[in-house]
Short mmCIF file of C-alpha atoms in Angstrom, two decimals:
data_model
loop_
_atom_site.label_atom_id
_atom_site.label_comp_id
_atom_site.label_asym_id
_atom_site.label_seq_id
_atom_site.Cartn_x
_atom_site.Cartn_y
_atom_site.Cartn_z
CA MET B 291 248.31 -23.48 48.10
CA LYS B 292 244.79 -23.43 46.71
CA PRO B 293 244.44 -23.42 42.94
CA GLY B 294 243.42 -19.91 42.00
CA ILE B 295 241.00 -18.65 39.40
CA ASP B 296 240.72 -15.14 38.02
CA LEU B 297 237.08 -14.57 37.10
CA ALA B 298 237.67 -11.21 35.39
CA GLY B 299 236.56 -11.44 31.78
CA LYS B 300 235.57 -15.10 32.04
CA GLN B 301 232.33 -16.34 30.53
CA VAL B 302 230.52 -17.96 33.50
CA LEU B 303 227.18 -19.74 33.32
CA VAL B 304 225.08 -20.21 36.44
CA VAL B 305 222.37 -22.87 36.06
CA GLY B 306 219.33 -22.45 38.30
CA LEU B 307 218.28 -19.38 40.24
CA ALA B 308 217.38 -20.58 43.68
CA ARG B 309 219.30 -19.26 46.70
CA THR B 310 222.69 -20.69 45.72
CA GLY B 311 222.44 -19.73 42.06
CA ILE B 312 221.58 -16.13 42.88
CA ALA B 313 224.51 -15.81 45.30
CA THR B 314 226.89 -17.39 42.78
CA ALA B 315 225.83 -15.13 39.91
CA LEU B 316 226.27 -12.01 42.04
CA PHE B 317 229.66 -13.21 43.33
CA CYS B 318 231.04 -13.85 39.85
CA ALA B 319 229.65 -10.60 38.43
CA ALA B 320 231.26 -8.63 41.27
CA ARG B 321 234.62 -10.10 40.25
CA GLY B 322 234.37 -9.04 36.64
CA ALA B 323 233.02 -12.20 35.06
CA ARG B 324 230.59 -12.00 32.15
CA VAL B 325 227.80 -13.94 33.81
CA THR B 326 224.81 -15.61 32.19
CA ALA B 327 222.18 -17.20 34.42
CA THR B 328 219.78 -19.75 32.94
CA GLU B 329 216.55 -20.75 34.67
CA GLY B 330 213.62 -22.92 33.68
CA ARG B 331 211.01 -20.69 35.32
CA PRO B 332 209.62 -17.72 33.39
CA GLU B 333 210.42 -14.16 34.46
CA SER B 334 206.90 -13.69 35.81
CA GLN B 335 207.77 -16.15 38.62
CA ILE B 336 211.12 -14.57 39.57
CA ALA B 337 210.63 -10.92 38.66
CA GLU B 338 212.34 -9.49 41.75
CA THR B 339 215.36 -11.80 41.37
CA ALA B 340 215.60 -11.00 37.65
CA ALA B 341 215.68 -7.27 38.31
CA LYS B 342 218.38 -7.66 40.96
CA LEU B 343 220.60 -9.76 38.70
CA ARG B 344 220.20 -7.50 35.69
CA ALA B 345 221.18 -4.54 37.86
CA ALA B 346 224.41 -6.41 38.65
CA GLY B 347 225.12 -6.93 34.95
CA VAL B 348 224.00 -10.56 34.70
CA THR B 349 222.51 -11.73 31.39
CA LEU B 350 219.40 -13.84 31.91
CA GLU B 351 218.00 -16.76 29.97
CA LEU B 352 214.60 -17.53 31.47
CA GLY B 353 211.85 -20.01 30.74
CA GLY B 354 214.21 -22.72 29.51
CA HIS B 355 217.82 -23.61 28.76
CA GLY B 356 219.46 -23.07 25.37
CA GLU B 357 221.94 -25.75 24.36
CA ARG B 358 224.30 -23.24 22.73
CA THR B 359 224.44 -21.30 25.97
CA PHE B 360 226.22 -24.18 27.68
CA VAL B 361 228.97 -24.65 25.11
CA GLU B 362 230.02 -20.99 24.94
CA GLN B 363 231.37 -20.74 28.51
CA ASP B 364 234.66 -20.83 30.36
CA LEU B 365 233.05 -22.18 33.54
CA ILE B 366 229.64 -23.56 34.52
CA ILE B 367 228.26 -23.58 38.08
CA PRO B 368 225.02 -25.57 38.38
CA SER B 369 222.85 -25.09 41.45
CA PRO B 370 222.72 -28.13 43.80
CA GLY B 371 219.25 -29.07 42.55
CA VAL B 372 220.47 -29.43 38.95
CA PRO B 373 221.54 -33.04 38.25
CA PRO B 374 224.98 -33.44 36.67
CA THR B 375 223.43 -35.84 34.14
CA MET B 376 221.57 -32.94 32.50
CA PRO B 377 222.37 -33.39 28.76
CA ALA B 378 223.54 -29.80 28.30
CA LEU B 379 226.02 -30.19 31.17
CA ALA B 380 227.26 -33.47 29.75
CA ALA B 381 227.81 -31.78 26.39
CA ALA B 382 229.80 -29.00 28.05
CA ARG B 383 231.99 -31.49 29.90
CA ALA B 384 232.59 -33.39 26.68
CA ILE B 385 234.32 -30.36 25.15
CA GLY B 386 236.36 -29.64 28.28
CA ILE B 387 234.35 -26.90 29.97
CA PRO B 388 234.77 -27.15 33.78
CA VAL B 389 231.50 -27.83 35.64
CA TRP B 390 231.92 -27.07 39.33
CA SER B 391 229.65 -27.02 42.31
CA GLU B 392 229.30 -23.70 44.12
CA ILE B 393 231.34 -24.96 47.10
CA GLU B 394 234.28 -25.66 44.77
CA LEU B 395 234.29 -22.08 43.50
CA ALA B 396 233.74 -20.62 46.98
CA TRP B 397 236.54 -22.68 48.53
CA ARG B 398 239.08 -21.25 46.07
CA PHE B 399 238.42 -17.76 47.47
CA LEU B 400 237.66 -18.67 51.10
CA ARG B 401 240.15 -17.62 53.78
CA GLY B 402 240.91 -19.42 57.03
CA ARG B 403 240.40 -23.06 57.98
CA LEU B 404 237.49 -25.16 56.73
CA ILE B 405 235.61 -27.90 58.57
CA CYS B 406 233.30 -29.75 56.17
CA ILE B 407 230.56 -32.03 57.52
CA THR B 408 228.57 -34.49 55.42
CA GLY B 409 226.59 -37.69 55.87
CA SER B 410 223.11 -39.02 55.20
CA ASN B 411 221.78 -37.86 58.56
CA GLY B 412 222.85 -35.49 61.33
CA LYS B 413 224.68 -32.99 59.10
CA THR B 414 222.78 -29.90 60.16
CA THR B 415 222.83 -30.64 63.88
CA THR B 416 226.54 -31.51 63.81
CA THR B 417 227.39 -28.45 61.73
CA ALA B 418 225.45 -26.13 64.01
CA LEU B 419 226.89 -27.76 67.13
CA THR B 420 230.48 -27.57 65.85
CA GLY B 421 230.02 -23.90 65.05
CA HIS B 422 228.48 -23.30 68.47
CA ILE B 423 231.41 -25.00 70.22
CA LEU B 424 233.95 -22.87 68.34
CA GLU B 425 231.93 -19.76 69.13
CA THR B 426 231.85 -20.79 72.80
CA ALA B 427 235.64 -21.06 72.64
CA LYS B 428 235.73 -17.41 71.41
CA LEU B 429 237.08 -18.41 68.00
CA PRO B 430 236.03 -16.45 64.88
CA VAL B 431 233.64 -18.83 63.13
CA GLN B 432 230.90 -18.79 60.53
CA ILE B 433 228.48 -21.52 59.42
CA ALA B 434 227.43 -22.03 55.81
CA GLY B 435 226.54 -24.49 53.08
CA ASN B 436 223.59 -26.83 52.89
CA ILE B 437 222.49 -25.56 56.31
CA GLY B 438 220.88 -22.55 54.61
CA THR B 439 223.53 -19.95 53.69
CA PRO B 440 225.49 -20.55 50.47
CA LEU B 441 229.20 -20.86 51.19
CA ILE B 442 229.97 -18.40 48.40
CA SER B 443 228.05 -15.67 50.20
CA ARG B 444 230.42 -15.99 53.21
CA VAL B 445 233.68 -15.61 51.28
CA ASP B 446 233.92 -11.83 51.70
CA VAL B 447 233.56 -12.04 55.50
CA SER B 448 236.02 -14.92 55.94
CA SER B 449 239.39 -14.21 57.51
CA ASP B 450 242.80 -15.83 57.61
CA SER B 451 242.49 -16.42 61.36
CA GLY B 452 238.90 -17.63 61.22
CA PHE B 453 237.03 -20.90 60.73
CA THR B 454 234.17 -21.85 58.44
CA VAL B 455 232.01 -24.86 59.27
CA VAL B 456 230.19 -25.99 56.16
CA GLU B 457 227.47 -28.59 55.72
CA ALA B 458 227.87 -30.34 52.37
CA SER B 459 225.31 -32.50 50.59
CA SER B 460 225.96 -35.21 48.03
CA PHE B 461 224.56 -32.82 45.42
CA GLN B 462 227.33 -30.35 46.23
CA LEU B 463 230.15 -32.88 46.57
CA GLU B 464 229.50 -34.76 43.33
CA SER B 465 230.81 -31.82 41.26
CA ILE B 466 233.91 -30.76 43.18
CA ALA B 467 237.35 -30.67 41.56
CA ALA B 468 240.04 -29.63 44.07
CA PHE B 469 237.86 -28.85 47.13
CA ARG B 470 239.90 -29.73 50.21
CA PRO B 471 238.70 -29.28 53.82
CA ASP B 472 241.20 -29.01 56.65
CA VAL B 473 238.88 -31.27 58.66
CA ALA B 474 236.37 -33.48 56.84
CA VAL B 475 233.64 -35.29 58.80
CA LEU B 476 231.56 -38.14 57.39
CA LEU B 477 228.78 -38.99 59.84
CA ASN B 478 227.16 -41.99 58.15
CA VAL B 479 226.09 -43.31 54.75
CA THR B 480 222.64 -44.84 54.35
CA PRO B 481 220.38 -44.96 51.25
CA ASP B 482 219.10 -41.53 50.24
CA HIS B 483 218.51 -39.51 47.07
CA LEU B 484 218.44 -42.66 44.97
CA ASP B 485 216.07 -40.87 42.60
CA ARG B 486 218.93 -38.42 41.87
CA HIS B 487 222.02 -40.65 42.03
CA GLY B 488 220.51 -43.81 40.54
CA SER B 489 222.08 -46.24 43.00
CA PHE B 490 223.39 -46.44 46.54
CA GLU B 491 226.89 -46.94 45.15
CA GLU B 492 226.78 -43.66 43.22
CA TYR B 493 225.31 -41.83 46.21
CA SER B 494 228.05 -43.21 48.48
CA ARG B 495 230.70 -42.25 45.94
CA ALA B 496 229.50 -38.65 46.01
CA LYS B 497 229.63 -38.53 49.82
CA VAL B 498 233.16 -39.88 50.17
CA ARG B 499 234.49 -37.29 47.74
CA VAL B 500 234.75 -35.05 50.81
CA PHE B 501 238.08 -36.85 51.49
CA GLU B 502 239.26 -36.99 47.88
CA ASN B 503 241.74 -34.11 47.86
CA GLN B 504 242.93 -34.22 51.46
CA THR B 505 246.58 -34.77 52.28
CA GLY B 506 248.51 -35.90 55.35
CA GLU B 507 248.23 -32.35 56.68
CA ASP B 508 244.45 -32.71 56.95
CA ALA B 509 242.17 -34.67 59.29
CA ALA B 510 239.30 -37.00 58.44
CA VAL B 511 236.66 -37.92 61.05
CA VAL B 512 234.70 -41.12 60.36
CA ASN B 513 231.96 -43.07 62.18
CA ALA B 514 233.44 -46.36 63.38
CA ASP B 515 229.94 -47.70 64.11
CA ASP B 516 228.70 -47.25 60.54
CA ALA B 517 228.58 -50.54 58.64
CA MET B 518 229.87 -48.83 55.51
CA ALA B 519 232.90 -47.30 57.24
CA PRO B 520 235.51 -49.84 56.07
CA GLN B 521 234.55 -49.11 52.46
CA TYR B 522 234.97 -45.34 52.62
CA GLY B 523 237.94 -44.83 54.89
CA PRO B 524 240.11 -41.95 53.61
CA SER B 525 243.43 -42.88 52.04
CA ASN B 526 245.54 -39.74 52.49
CA ALA B 527 244.37 -37.72 55.51
CA GLU B 528 245.10 -38.54 59.13
CA VAL B 529 242.03 -40.53 60.21
CA TYR B 530 240.18 -40.10 63.50
CA TRP B 531 237.19 -42.28 64.34
CA PHE B 532 234.20 -41.74 66.60
CA SER B 533 232.13 -44.43 68.29
CA ARG B 534 229.44 -44.66 70.94
CA LYS B 535 229.80 -48.46 71.10
CA LYS B 536 233.50 -49.21 71.50
CA ARG B 537 236.88 -47.85 72.50
CA ILE B 538 238.93 -46.76 69.52
CA ALA B 539 242.63 -46.23 68.97
CA GLN B 540 242.41 -42.72 67.55
CA GLY B 541 239.43 -40.40 67.96
CA CYS B 542 236.38 -39.86 70.14
CA PHE B 543 234.37 -42.49 72.02
CA VAL B 544 232.04 -43.14 74.96
CA ARG B 545 233.38 -44.74 78.13
CA ASP B 546 230.69 -45.14 80.78
CA ASP B 547 229.52 -41.54 81.35
CA GLU B 548 232.58 -39.97 79.71
CA ILE B 549 233.18 -38.65 76.20
CA VAL B 550 236.88 -39.34 75.61
CA PHE B 551 239.28 -38.21 72.88
CA ARG B 552 242.28 -40.48 72.29
CA ARG B 553 245.33 -39.45 70.25
CA ASP B 554 248.80 -41.02 70.17
CA GLY B 555 247.93 -43.14 73.22
CA THR B 556 246.84 -40.18 75.36
CA GLU B 557 243.21 -40.00 76.52
CA THR B 558 241.43 -36.75 77.41
CA VAL B 559 237.95 -36.56 78.91
CA LEU B 560 236.08 -33.86 76.98
CA LEU B 561 232.71 -33.94 78.74
CA ARG B 562 230.14 -36.16 80.43
CA ARG B 563 227.51 -38.01 78.48
CA ARG B 564 224.87 -36.64 80.84
CA ASP B 565 225.83 -33.14 79.61
CA ILE B 566 224.20 -33.94 76.25
CA GLY B 567 220.74 -32.38 76.22
CA LEU B 568 219.72 -33.57 72.75
CA ARG B 569 217.25 -36.44 72.52
CA GLY B 570 218.24 -39.75 70.90
CA GLU B 571 221.31 -41.98 70.58
CA HIS B 572 222.01 -40.60 67.12
CA ASN B 573 222.67 -37.24 68.74
CA VAL B 574 225.36 -38.85 70.91
CA GLU B 575 227.09 -39.69 67.62
CA ASN B 576 226.63 -36.12 66.42
CA VAL B 577 228.22 -34.82 69.63
CA LEU B 578 231.14 -37.23 69.26
CA ALA B 579 231.78 -36.02 65.72
CA ALA B 580 231.51 -32.34 66.64
CA ALA B 581 233.72 -32.80 69.71
CA ALA B 582 236.35 -34.58 67.60
CA ALA B 583 236.35 -31.83 64.96
CA ALA B 584 236.58 -29.12 67.60
CA THR B 585 239.46 -30.90 69.35
CA LEU B 586 241.33 -31.23 66.06
CA VAL B 587 241.26 -27.45 65.52
CA GLY B 588 242.51 -26.78 69.04
CA VAL B 589 239.42 -26.21 71.19
CA GLU B 590 240.00 -27.01 74.87
CA PRO B 591 237.83 -29.62 76.67
CA GLY B 592 236.19 -27.02 78.92
CA ALA B 593 234.88 -25.06 75.95
CA ILE B 594 233.66 -28.26 74.26
CA ALA B 595 231.74 -29.27 77.38
CA GLN B 596 230.28 -25.80 77.78
CA GLY B 597 229.31 -25.67 74.12
CA VAL B 598 227.54 -29.03 74.21
CA LYS B 599 225.70 -28.15 77.43
CA SER B 600 224.47 -24.83 76.07
CA PHE B 601 223.45 -26.07 72.62
CA ALA B 602 219.68 -25.86 72.28
CA GLY B 603 219.34 -27.95 69.13
CA VAL B 604 218.23 -27.05 65.61
CA GLU B 605 214.81 -26.29 64.20
CA HIS B 606 213.10 -29.28 62.52
CA ARG B 607 215.35 -31.86 64.23
CA ILE B 608 213.26 -33.67 66.86
CA GLU B 609 212.11 -30.21 67.86
CA PHE B 610 209.64 -30.05 70.73
CA VAL B 611 206.57 -28.07 69.69
CA ALA B 612 203.96 -28.32 72.46
CA THR B 613 202.21 -30.47 75.02
CA ILE B 614 198.44 -30.43 74.48
CA SER B 615 196.07 -32.39 76.74
CA GLY B 616 198.96 -34.60 77.85
CA VAL B 617 200.13 -35.31 74.28
CA GLU B 618 203.60 -34.17 73.16
CA TYR B 619 204.15 -32.92 69.59
CA PHE B 620 207.60 -33.07 67.93
CA ASN B 621 208.74 -31.71 64.57
CA ASP B 622 211.42 -33.73 62.79
CA SER B 623 210.69 -32.49 59.27
CA LYS B 624 214.40 -32.87 58.48
CA ALA B 625 213.89 -36.65 58.61
CA THR B 626 213.80 -36.81 54.82
CA ASN B 627 214.94 -40.42 54.50
CA VAL B 628 214.16 -43.76 56.10
CA ASP B 629 217.28 -43.91 58.28
CA ALA B 630 216.52 -40.48 59.77
CA THR B 631 213.00 -41.65 60.61
CA LEU B 632 214.41 -44.76 62.28
CA LYS B 633 216.61 -42.56 64.47
CA ALA B 634 213.67 -40.30 65.32
CA LEU B 635 211.50 -43.25 66.34
CA ASP B 636 214.29 -44.67 68.50
CA ALA B 637 214.38 -41.39 70.43
CA PHE B 638 210.96 -42.18 71.95
CA PRO B 639 210.01 -45.11 74.22
CA GLY B 640 206.68 -45.79 72.52
CA ASN B 641 203.09 -44.68 71.89
CA VAL B 642 204.07 -42.62 68.84
CA LEU B 643 201.59 -41.45 66.22
CA ILE B 644 203.90 -40.78 63.30
CA ILE B 645 203.27 -38.66 60.21
CA LEU B 646 205.00 -40.15 57.16
CA GLY B 647 205.09 -39.26 53.48
CA GLY B 648 205.93 -36.66 50.89
CA LYS B 649 207.95 -37.01 47.70
CA ASP B 650 209.44 -40.48 47.38
CA LYS B 651 213.19 -40.72 46.73
CA GLY B 652 213.25 -44.36 45.73
CA SER B 653 213.21 -45.50 49.37
CA ASP B 654 212.33 -48.88 50.91
CA TYR B 655 209.88 -48.13 53.71
CA SER B 656 209.66 -51.76 54.82
CA ILE B 657 212.89 -51.06 56.73
CA LEU B 658 210.67 -49.19 59.22
CA HIS B 659 208.72 -52.32 60.26
CA ALA B 660 210.58 -53.29 63.43
CA ALA B 661 210.91 -49.71 64.70
CA LEU B 662 207.22 -49.04 64.12
CA VAL B 663 206.26 -52.20 66.03
CA ARG B 664 208.48 -51.11 68.96
CA HIS B 665 207.61 -47.43 69.07
CA ALA B 666 204.47 -46.52 67.13
CA ARG B 667 200.80 -47.24 67.45
CA MET B 668 199.59 -45.44 64.32
CA ALA B 669 200.94 -43.97 61.07
CA LEU B 670 199.31 -41.05 59.24
CA LEU B 671 200.30 -40.79 55.58
CA ILE B 672 200.57 -37.63 53.47
CA GLY B 673 201.79 -36.67 50.03
CA ASP B 674 202.69 -38.48 46.83
CA ALA B 675 204.40 -41.41 48.55
CA ALA B 676 201.36 -42.33 50.67
CA GLU B 677 200.22 -45.22 48.49
CA LYS B 678 203.70 -46.79 48.31
CA ILE B 679 204.21 -46.41 52.07
CA GLU B 680 200.79 -47.88 52.84
CA THR B 681 201.57 -50.90 50.69
CA GLN B 682 204.95 -51.48 52.32
CA LEU B 683 203.63 -51.01 55.88
CA ALA B 684 200.54 -53.20 55.45
CA GLY B 685 199.73 -55.09 58.65
CA VAL B 686 202.57 -53.56 60.68
CA VAL B 687 200.70 -50.75 62.47
CA PRO B 688 197.31 -49.13 61.87
CA VAL B 689 197.66 -46.80 58.88
CA GLU B 690 195.43 -43.96 57.76
CA ARG B 691 195.75 -41.98 54.54
CA ALA B 692 195.46 -38.34 55.62
CA GLY B 693 196.57 -36.74 52.37
CA THR B 694 197.47 -33.32 53.75
CA MET B 695 199.39 -32.13 56.77
CA ALA B 696 196.31 -30.38 58.16
CA ARG B 697 194.29 -33.57 58.01
CA ALA B 698 197.15 -35.60 59.51
CA VAL B 699 197.39 -33.30 62.54
CA GLU B 700 193.62 -33.38 62.91
CA ILE B 701 193.50 -37.19 62.86
CA ALA B 702 196.49 -37.52 65.18
CA ALA B 703 194.97 -35.11 67.70
CA ALA B 704 191.69 -37.05 67.63
CA HIS B 705 193.38 -40.40 68.29
CA ALA B 706 196.17 -39.38 70.67
CA GLN B 707 195.81 -40.06 74.38
CA PRO B 708 197.68 -38.55 77.35
CA GLY B 709 201.23 -39.90 77.33
CA ASP B 710 201.33 -40.29 73.54
CA THR B 711 203.66 -38.49 71.14
CA VAL B 712 202.70 -37.08 67.75
CA LEU B 713 205.85 -37.06 65.61
CA LEU B 714 206.40 -35.58 62.17
CA ALA B 715 209.27 -37.66 60.72
CA PRO B 716 208.26 -38.10 57.08
CA ALA B 717 211.07 -40.28 55.60
CA CYS B 718 210.48 -38.37 52.35
CA ALA B 719 211.37 -35.15 50.60
CA SER B 720 208.90 -32.29 50.89
CA PHE B 721 208.70 -31.02 47.33
CA ASP B 722 205.31 -32.51 46.46
CA GLN B 723 203.36 -30.21 48.82
CA PHE B 724 205.95 -27.78 50.22
CA GLU B 725 208.83 -25.61 49.04
CA ASN B 726 211.27 -27.40 51.36
CA TYR B 727 211.44 -29.32 54.62
CA GLU B 728 211.61 -26.04 56.57
CA GLN B 729 208.23 -24.92 55.26
CA ARG B 730 206.79 -28.38 55.96
CA GLY B 731 208.00 -28.21 59.55
CA ARG B 732 206.70 -24.70 60.10
CA VAL B 733 203.29 -25.62 58.68
CA PHE B 734 203.17 -28.56 61.09
CA LYS B 735 204.07 -26.33 64.04
CA GLN B 736 201.46 -23.77 63.08
CA LEU B 737 198.78 -26.45 62.84
CA VAL B 738 199.76 -27.75 66.28
CA ARG B 739 199.57 -24.24 67.73
CA GLU B 740 196.16 -23.73 66.17
CA HIS B 741 195.02 -27.00 67.71
CA ALA B 742 196.32 -25.81 71.10
CA GLN B 743 194.37 -22.58 70.74
CA LYS B 744 191.18 -24.47 69.97
CA ILE B 745 191.64 -26.65 73.03
CA ALA B 746 192.35 -23.61 75.21
CA ALA B 747 189.23 -21.85 73.90
CA LYS B 748 186.91 -24.71 74.79
CA PRO B 749 184.83 -24.09 77.91
CA PRO B 750 185.72 -26.46 80.75
CA ASP B 751 183.47 -29.46 81.33
CA ARG B 752 181.01 -28.81 84.12
CA LYS B 753 179.97 -31.47 86.54
CA VAL B 754 176.25 -31.76 87.08
#
């Protein structure tokens, strides 16, 4: 049984009014809570949101956070972007006020079975693919979480016979209490968000909390090829591994051209490796994880194979944009850390002009050296991290400080030759120049399309 909570009459504070905060405030107000929402931005910047929340009975505190506000609550739900080290949150915890992430609150009301997917890289693709496979199998399924739709906004449409596939970030997992997925998937753990968590150890600790409350009735899916795997193996759930490099005793692996699931000594071929249409070896791992999760909730091999074959991929994940004058352009704006950029580079044989940069997250870009030597012939740098990246890549490949995305595309187009690839895989967050990685990717795609239009409008060369 899930631990319940009756919100009626409770004093609930929502911290931050981005997408998740808005959904949480409305959810709690609809269930009779006395909701206060606090936001650092002034009302002039969120006027429409403010009007909507007031109409729902939410009290607003805008333009800053009052310390007394935090200690007069029964429950506090900070938005994912609000660090748990915020002094006002620490003060609330010190006097025993529960501080939960939105996914914790949502899970307590959610009906049906929950598949939760986390990891440093591949979360969105694996979440979308798992949902697509279940949909292909004609199962009632919805997708939510860090993928774009707050989990709490899907509670009312969940059902006892249905499934929810949720993508969870370290920001969401670090403030859970009893959150317990039926199937928890950890894809990988590599350095990321060190500016938020302070150390790789703290970041890793947040990720592995996805297994914290599972029991022997639940399943955990873990990457056997990840170097960190032995350190974060679940202790209570039934563990299934996935590997593209070796045969494993329990879970999903690659054998020649077959994707095989092994359980209790019995092996079942789920699909053929050649059925995977996604580019890159990292996407083989994503397919293994999704196939394992789908198998564990009862999806038949035929539906898994059909789902993988028909999956078109996800926007901003090594997304093909255009071929212009023999040059291919790819958008991997979701590559917001160094490991994701490594995987993106490895998806191409060579001759890559790569766009790097944005808001630094405390990353070590020297890790890119070998991959850049193998795959790239030029790096274009944008955003706040450009100087740090240039210093750490000195002498590895030709580097040019572009500054902006528009200038980076312009320089790349001028230098690229037929057979080359222009790849946006920034290895950084987007918040210095863009609202999020989605906007960054869409700006890149628009610039590429504008370049294509210019090329198409040029009169053909005439021979004399």
